[in-house]
mmCIF file of C-alpha atoms and ligand atoms in Angstrom:
data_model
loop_
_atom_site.group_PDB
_atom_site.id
_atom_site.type_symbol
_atom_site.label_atom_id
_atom_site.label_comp_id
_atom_site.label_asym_id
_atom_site.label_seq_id
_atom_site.Cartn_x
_atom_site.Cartn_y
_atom_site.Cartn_z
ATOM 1 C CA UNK A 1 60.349 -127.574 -69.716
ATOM 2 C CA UNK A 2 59.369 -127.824 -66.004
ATOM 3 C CA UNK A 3 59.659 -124.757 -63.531
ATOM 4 C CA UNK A 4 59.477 -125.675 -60.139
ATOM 5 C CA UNK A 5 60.883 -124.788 -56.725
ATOM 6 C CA UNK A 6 64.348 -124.968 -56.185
ATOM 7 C CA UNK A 7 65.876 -127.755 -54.385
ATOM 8 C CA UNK A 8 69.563 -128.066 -52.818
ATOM 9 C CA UNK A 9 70.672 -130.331 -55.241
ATOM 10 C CA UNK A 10 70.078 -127.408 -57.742
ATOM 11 C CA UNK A 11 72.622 -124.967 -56.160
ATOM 12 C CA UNK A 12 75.342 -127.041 -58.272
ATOM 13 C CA UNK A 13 73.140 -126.031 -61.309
ATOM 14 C CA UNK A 14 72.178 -122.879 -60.658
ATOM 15 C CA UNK A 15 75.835 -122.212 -59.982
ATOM 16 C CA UNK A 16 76.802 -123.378 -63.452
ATOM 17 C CA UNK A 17 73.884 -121.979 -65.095
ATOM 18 C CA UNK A 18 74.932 -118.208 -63.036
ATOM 19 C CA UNK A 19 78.557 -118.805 -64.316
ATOM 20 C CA UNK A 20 77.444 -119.062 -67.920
ATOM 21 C CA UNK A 21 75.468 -116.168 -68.184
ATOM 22 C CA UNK A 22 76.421 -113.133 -65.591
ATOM 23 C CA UNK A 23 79.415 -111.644 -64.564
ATOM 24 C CA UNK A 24 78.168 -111.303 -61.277
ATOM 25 C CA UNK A 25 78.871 -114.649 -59.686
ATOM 26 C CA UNK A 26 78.611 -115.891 -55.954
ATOM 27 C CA UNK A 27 80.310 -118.299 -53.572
ATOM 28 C CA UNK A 28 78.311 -121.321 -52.963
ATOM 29 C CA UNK A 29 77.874 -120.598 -49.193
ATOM 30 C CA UNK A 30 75.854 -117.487 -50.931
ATOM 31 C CA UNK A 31 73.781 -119.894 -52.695
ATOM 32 C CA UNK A 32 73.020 -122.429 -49.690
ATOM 33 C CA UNK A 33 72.514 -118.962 -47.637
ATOM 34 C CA UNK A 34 69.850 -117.700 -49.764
ATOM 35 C CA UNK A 35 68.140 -121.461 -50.296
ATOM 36 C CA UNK A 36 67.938 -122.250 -46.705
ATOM 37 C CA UNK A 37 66.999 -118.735 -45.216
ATOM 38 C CA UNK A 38 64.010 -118.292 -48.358
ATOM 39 C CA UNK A 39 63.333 -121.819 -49.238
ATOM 40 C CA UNK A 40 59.678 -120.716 -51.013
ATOM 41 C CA UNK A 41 61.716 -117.916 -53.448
ATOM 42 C CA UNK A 42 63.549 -119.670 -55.749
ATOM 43 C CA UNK A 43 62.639 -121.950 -58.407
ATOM 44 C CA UNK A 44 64.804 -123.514 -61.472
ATOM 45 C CA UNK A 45 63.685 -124.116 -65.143
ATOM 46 C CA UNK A 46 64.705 -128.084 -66.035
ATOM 47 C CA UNK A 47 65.366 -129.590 -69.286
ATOM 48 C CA UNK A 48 63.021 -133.450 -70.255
ATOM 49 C CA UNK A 49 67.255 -134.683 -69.000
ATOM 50 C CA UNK A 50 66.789 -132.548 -65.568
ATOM 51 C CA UNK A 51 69.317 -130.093 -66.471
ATOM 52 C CA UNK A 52 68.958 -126.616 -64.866
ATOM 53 C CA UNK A 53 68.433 -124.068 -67.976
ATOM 54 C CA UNK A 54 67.621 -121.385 -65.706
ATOM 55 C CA UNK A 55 67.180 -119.962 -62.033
ATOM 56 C CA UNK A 56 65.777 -117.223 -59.586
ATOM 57 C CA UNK A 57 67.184 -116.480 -56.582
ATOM 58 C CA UNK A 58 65.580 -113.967 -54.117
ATOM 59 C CA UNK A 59 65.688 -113.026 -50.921
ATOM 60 C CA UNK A 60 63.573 -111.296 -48.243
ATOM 61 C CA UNK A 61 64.669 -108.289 -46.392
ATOM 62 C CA UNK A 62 63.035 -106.916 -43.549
ATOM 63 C CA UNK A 63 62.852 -103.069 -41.759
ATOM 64 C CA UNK A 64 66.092 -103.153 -39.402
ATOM 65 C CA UNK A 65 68.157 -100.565 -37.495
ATOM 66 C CA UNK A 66 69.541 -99.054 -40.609
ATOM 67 C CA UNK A 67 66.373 -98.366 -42.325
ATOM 68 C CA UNK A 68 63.446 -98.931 -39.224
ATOM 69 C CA UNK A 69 60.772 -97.464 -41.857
ATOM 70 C CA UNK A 70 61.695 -99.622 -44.574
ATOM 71 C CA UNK A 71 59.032 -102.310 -45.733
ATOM 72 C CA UNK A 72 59.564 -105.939 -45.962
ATOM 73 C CA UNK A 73 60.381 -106.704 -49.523
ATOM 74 C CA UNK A 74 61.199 -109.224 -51.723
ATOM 75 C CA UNK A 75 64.540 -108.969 -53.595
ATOM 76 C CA UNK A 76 65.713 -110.896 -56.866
ATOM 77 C CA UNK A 77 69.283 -111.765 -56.417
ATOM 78 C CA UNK A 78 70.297 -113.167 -59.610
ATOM 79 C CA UNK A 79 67.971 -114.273 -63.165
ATOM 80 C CA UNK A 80 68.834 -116.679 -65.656
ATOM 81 C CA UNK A 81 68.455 -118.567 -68.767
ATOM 82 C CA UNK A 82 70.673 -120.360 -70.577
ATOM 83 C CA UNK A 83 71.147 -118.649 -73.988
ATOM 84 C CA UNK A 84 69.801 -121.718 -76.146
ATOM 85 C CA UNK A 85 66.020 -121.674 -73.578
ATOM 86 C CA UNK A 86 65.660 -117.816 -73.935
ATOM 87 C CA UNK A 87 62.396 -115.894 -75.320
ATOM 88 C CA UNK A 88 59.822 -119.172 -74.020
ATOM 89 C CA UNK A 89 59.151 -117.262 -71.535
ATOM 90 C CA UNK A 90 60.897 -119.083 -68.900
ATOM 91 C CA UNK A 91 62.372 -116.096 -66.951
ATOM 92 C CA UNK A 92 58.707 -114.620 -66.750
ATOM 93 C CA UNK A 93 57.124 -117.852 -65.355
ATOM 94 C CA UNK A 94 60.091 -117.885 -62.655
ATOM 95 C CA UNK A 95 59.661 -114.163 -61.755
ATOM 96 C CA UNK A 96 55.875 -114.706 -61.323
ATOM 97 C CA UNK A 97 56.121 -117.404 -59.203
ATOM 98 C CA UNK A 98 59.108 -115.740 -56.894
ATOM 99 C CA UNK A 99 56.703 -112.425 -56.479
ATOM 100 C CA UNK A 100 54.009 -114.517 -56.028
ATOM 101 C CA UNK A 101 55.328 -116.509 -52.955
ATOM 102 C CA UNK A 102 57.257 -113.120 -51.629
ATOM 103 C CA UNK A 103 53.673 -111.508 -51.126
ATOM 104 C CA UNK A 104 51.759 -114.511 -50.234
ATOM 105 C CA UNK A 105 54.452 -116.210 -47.800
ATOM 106 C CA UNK A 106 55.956 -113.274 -46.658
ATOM 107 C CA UNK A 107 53.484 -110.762 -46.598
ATOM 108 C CA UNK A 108 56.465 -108.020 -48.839
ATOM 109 C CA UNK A 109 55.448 -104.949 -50.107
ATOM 110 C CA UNK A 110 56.701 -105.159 -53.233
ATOM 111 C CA UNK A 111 59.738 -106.980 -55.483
ATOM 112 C CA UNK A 112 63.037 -105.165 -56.329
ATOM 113 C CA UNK A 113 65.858 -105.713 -58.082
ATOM 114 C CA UNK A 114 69.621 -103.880 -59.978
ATOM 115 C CA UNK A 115 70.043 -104.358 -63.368
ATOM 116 C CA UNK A 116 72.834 -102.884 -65.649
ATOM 117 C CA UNK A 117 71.484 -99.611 -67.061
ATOM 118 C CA UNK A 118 72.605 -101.497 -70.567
ATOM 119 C CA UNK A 119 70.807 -104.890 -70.355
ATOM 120 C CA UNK A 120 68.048 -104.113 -72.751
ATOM 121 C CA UNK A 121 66.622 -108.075 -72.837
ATOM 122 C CA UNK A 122 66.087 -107.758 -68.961
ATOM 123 C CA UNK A 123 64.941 -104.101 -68.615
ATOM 124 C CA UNK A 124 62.070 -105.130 -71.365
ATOM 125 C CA UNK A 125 61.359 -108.300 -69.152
ATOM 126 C CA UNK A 126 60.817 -106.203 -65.789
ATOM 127 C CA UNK A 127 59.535 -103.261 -67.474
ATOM 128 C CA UNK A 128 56.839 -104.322 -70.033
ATOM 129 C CA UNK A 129 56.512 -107.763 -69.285
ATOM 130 C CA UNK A 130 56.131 -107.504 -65.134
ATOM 131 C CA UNK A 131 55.281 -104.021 -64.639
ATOM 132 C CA UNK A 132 58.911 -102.731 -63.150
ATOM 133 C CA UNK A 133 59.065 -99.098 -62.667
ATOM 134 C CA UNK A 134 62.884 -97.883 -62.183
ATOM 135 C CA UNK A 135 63.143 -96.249 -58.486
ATOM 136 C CA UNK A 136 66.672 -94.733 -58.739
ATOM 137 C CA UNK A 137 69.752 -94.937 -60.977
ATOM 138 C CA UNK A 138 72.708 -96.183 -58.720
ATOM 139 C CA UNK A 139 75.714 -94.642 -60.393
ATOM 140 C CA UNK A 140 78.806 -96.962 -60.590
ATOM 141 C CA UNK A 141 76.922 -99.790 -58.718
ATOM 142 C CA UNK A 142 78.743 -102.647 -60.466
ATOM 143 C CA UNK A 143 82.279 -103.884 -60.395
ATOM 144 C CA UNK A 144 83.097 -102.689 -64.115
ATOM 145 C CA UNK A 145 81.807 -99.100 -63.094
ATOM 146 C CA UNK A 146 78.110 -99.534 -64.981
ATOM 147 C CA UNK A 147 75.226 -98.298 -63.255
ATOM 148 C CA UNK A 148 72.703 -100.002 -62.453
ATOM 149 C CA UNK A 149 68.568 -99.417 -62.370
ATOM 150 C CA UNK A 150 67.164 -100.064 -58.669
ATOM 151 C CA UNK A 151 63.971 -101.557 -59.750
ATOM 152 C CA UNK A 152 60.490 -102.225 -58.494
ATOM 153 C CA UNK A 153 57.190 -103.538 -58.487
ATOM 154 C CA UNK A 154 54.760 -102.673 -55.786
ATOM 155 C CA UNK A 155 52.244 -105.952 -55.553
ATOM 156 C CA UNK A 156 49.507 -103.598 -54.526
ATOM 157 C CA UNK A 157 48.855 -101.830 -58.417
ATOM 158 C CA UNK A 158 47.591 -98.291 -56.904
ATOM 159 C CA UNK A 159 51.313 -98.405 -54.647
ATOM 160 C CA UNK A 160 53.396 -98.515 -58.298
ATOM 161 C CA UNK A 161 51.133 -96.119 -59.742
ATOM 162 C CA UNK A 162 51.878 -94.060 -56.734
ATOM 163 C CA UNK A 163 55.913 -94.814 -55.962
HETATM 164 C C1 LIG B 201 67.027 -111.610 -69.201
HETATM 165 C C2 LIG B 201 66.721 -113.116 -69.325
HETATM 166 C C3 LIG B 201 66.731 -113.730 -67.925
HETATM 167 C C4 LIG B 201 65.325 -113.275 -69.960
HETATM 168 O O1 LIG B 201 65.017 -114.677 -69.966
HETATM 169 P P1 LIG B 201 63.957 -115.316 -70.977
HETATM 170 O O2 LIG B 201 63.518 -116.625 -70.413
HETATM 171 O O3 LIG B 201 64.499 -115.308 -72.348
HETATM 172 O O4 LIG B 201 62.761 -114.252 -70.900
HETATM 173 P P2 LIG B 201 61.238 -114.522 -71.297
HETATM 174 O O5 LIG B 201 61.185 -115.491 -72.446
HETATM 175 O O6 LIG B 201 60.452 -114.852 -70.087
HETATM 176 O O7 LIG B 201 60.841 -113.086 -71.841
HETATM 177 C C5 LIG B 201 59.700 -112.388 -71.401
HETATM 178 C C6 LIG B 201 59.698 -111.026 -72.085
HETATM 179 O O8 LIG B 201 60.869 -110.278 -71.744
HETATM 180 C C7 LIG B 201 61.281 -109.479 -72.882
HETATM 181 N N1 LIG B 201 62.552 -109.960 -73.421
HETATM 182 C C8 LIG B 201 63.233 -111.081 -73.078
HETATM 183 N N2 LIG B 201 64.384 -111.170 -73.794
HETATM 184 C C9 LIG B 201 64.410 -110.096 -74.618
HETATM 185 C C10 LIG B 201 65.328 -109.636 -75.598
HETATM 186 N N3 LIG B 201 66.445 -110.321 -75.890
HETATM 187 N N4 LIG B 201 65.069 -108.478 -76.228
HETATM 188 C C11 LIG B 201 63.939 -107.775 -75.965
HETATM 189 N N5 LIG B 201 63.012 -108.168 -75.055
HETATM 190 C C12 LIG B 201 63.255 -109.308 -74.381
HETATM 191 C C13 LIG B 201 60.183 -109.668 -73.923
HETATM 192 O O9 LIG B 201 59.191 -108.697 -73.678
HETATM 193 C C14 LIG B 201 59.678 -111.060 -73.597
HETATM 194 O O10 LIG B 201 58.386 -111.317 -74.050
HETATM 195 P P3 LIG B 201 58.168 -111.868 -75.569
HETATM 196 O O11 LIG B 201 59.153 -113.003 -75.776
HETATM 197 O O12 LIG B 201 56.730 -112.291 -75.564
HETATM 198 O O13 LIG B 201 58.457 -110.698 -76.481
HETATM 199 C C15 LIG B 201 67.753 -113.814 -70.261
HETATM 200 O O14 LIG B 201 67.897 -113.062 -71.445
HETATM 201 C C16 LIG B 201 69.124 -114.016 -69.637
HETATM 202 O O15 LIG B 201 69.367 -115.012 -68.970
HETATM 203 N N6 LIG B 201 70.052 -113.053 -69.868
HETATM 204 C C17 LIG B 201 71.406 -113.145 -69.321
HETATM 205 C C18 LIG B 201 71.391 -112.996 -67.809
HETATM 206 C C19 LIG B 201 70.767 -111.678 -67.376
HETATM 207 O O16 LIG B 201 70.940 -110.647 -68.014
HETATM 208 N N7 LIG B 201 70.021 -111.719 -66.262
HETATM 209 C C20 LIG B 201 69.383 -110.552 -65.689
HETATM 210 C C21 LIG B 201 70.304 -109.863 -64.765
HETATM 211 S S1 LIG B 201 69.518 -108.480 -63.985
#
């Protein structure tokens, strides 16, 4: 299995690969959006064949007139693995290597993310795996009425002992 960066002739993948596992699914003009505006966030998990088996996609967003004192921060989009590649620890690799380049590229704060307040498999990854804390509950937040967890990880450790 090879993780690496994730190229445009992934988004076709990725797209597939999204489609499979999530309900939450995206236009490709979403997908080229988030590729060419964060090239360094978001990396793909390829079978020996070079099939995608799993993706990242993040984004950055920066303090604007809505919320001036807000930090630069990296956000995770969408996470996945196709069912038949989970528990390798392919999602962790991809995570690690997203944070990694949203600090170190983009100087962010810290990593955040939604997840549905039932989606125990990614709630453990976040949580015990990458250190998540949950930040607020955001009631209703999905399009079947779930709520989602607002997630994050500080990349300073005293900051998510702190938040
Ligand atoms: C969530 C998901 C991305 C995890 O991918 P993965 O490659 O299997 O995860 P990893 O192998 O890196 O797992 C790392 C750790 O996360 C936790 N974890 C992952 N899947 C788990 C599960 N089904 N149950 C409990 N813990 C789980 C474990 O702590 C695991 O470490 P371990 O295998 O040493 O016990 C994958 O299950 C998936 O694609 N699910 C459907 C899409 C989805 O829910 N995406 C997240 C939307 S927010």
């Amino acid at each position: 299995m090879n993780v690496r960066l994730a190229r445009a002739e992934d988004l076709i993948g990725m797209q597939a690969s999204n489609l499979q596992n999530l309900p939450e699914n995206y236009t490709m003009r979403f997908w080229i959006y988030h590729l060419m505006s964060w090239p360094q966030l978001s990396y793909v998990a390829e079978d020996h064949k070079g099939r995608i088996v799993g993706y990242v996609l993040s984004k950055i967003d920066e303090p604007d007139e809505d919320n001036p004192e807000g930090e630069t921060h990296g956000h995770v989009n969408s996470i996945s693995v196709l069912r038949e590649y989970r528990r390798l620890g392919i999602a962790r690799k991809m995570m690690l290597l997203s944070q990694d380049a949203m600090e170190k590229i983009y100087g962010a704060a810290y990593c955040s993310l939604h997840v549905r307040k039932s989606n125990k498999a990614a709630i453990a990854l976040y949580k015990e795996t990458l250190g998540f804390e949950v930040a607020k509950v955001e009631k209703k937040y999905y399009g079947d009425g779930e709520d989602a967890l607002y997630m994050r990880l500080y990349f300073d450790p005293e900051e998510n002992q702190n938040s």
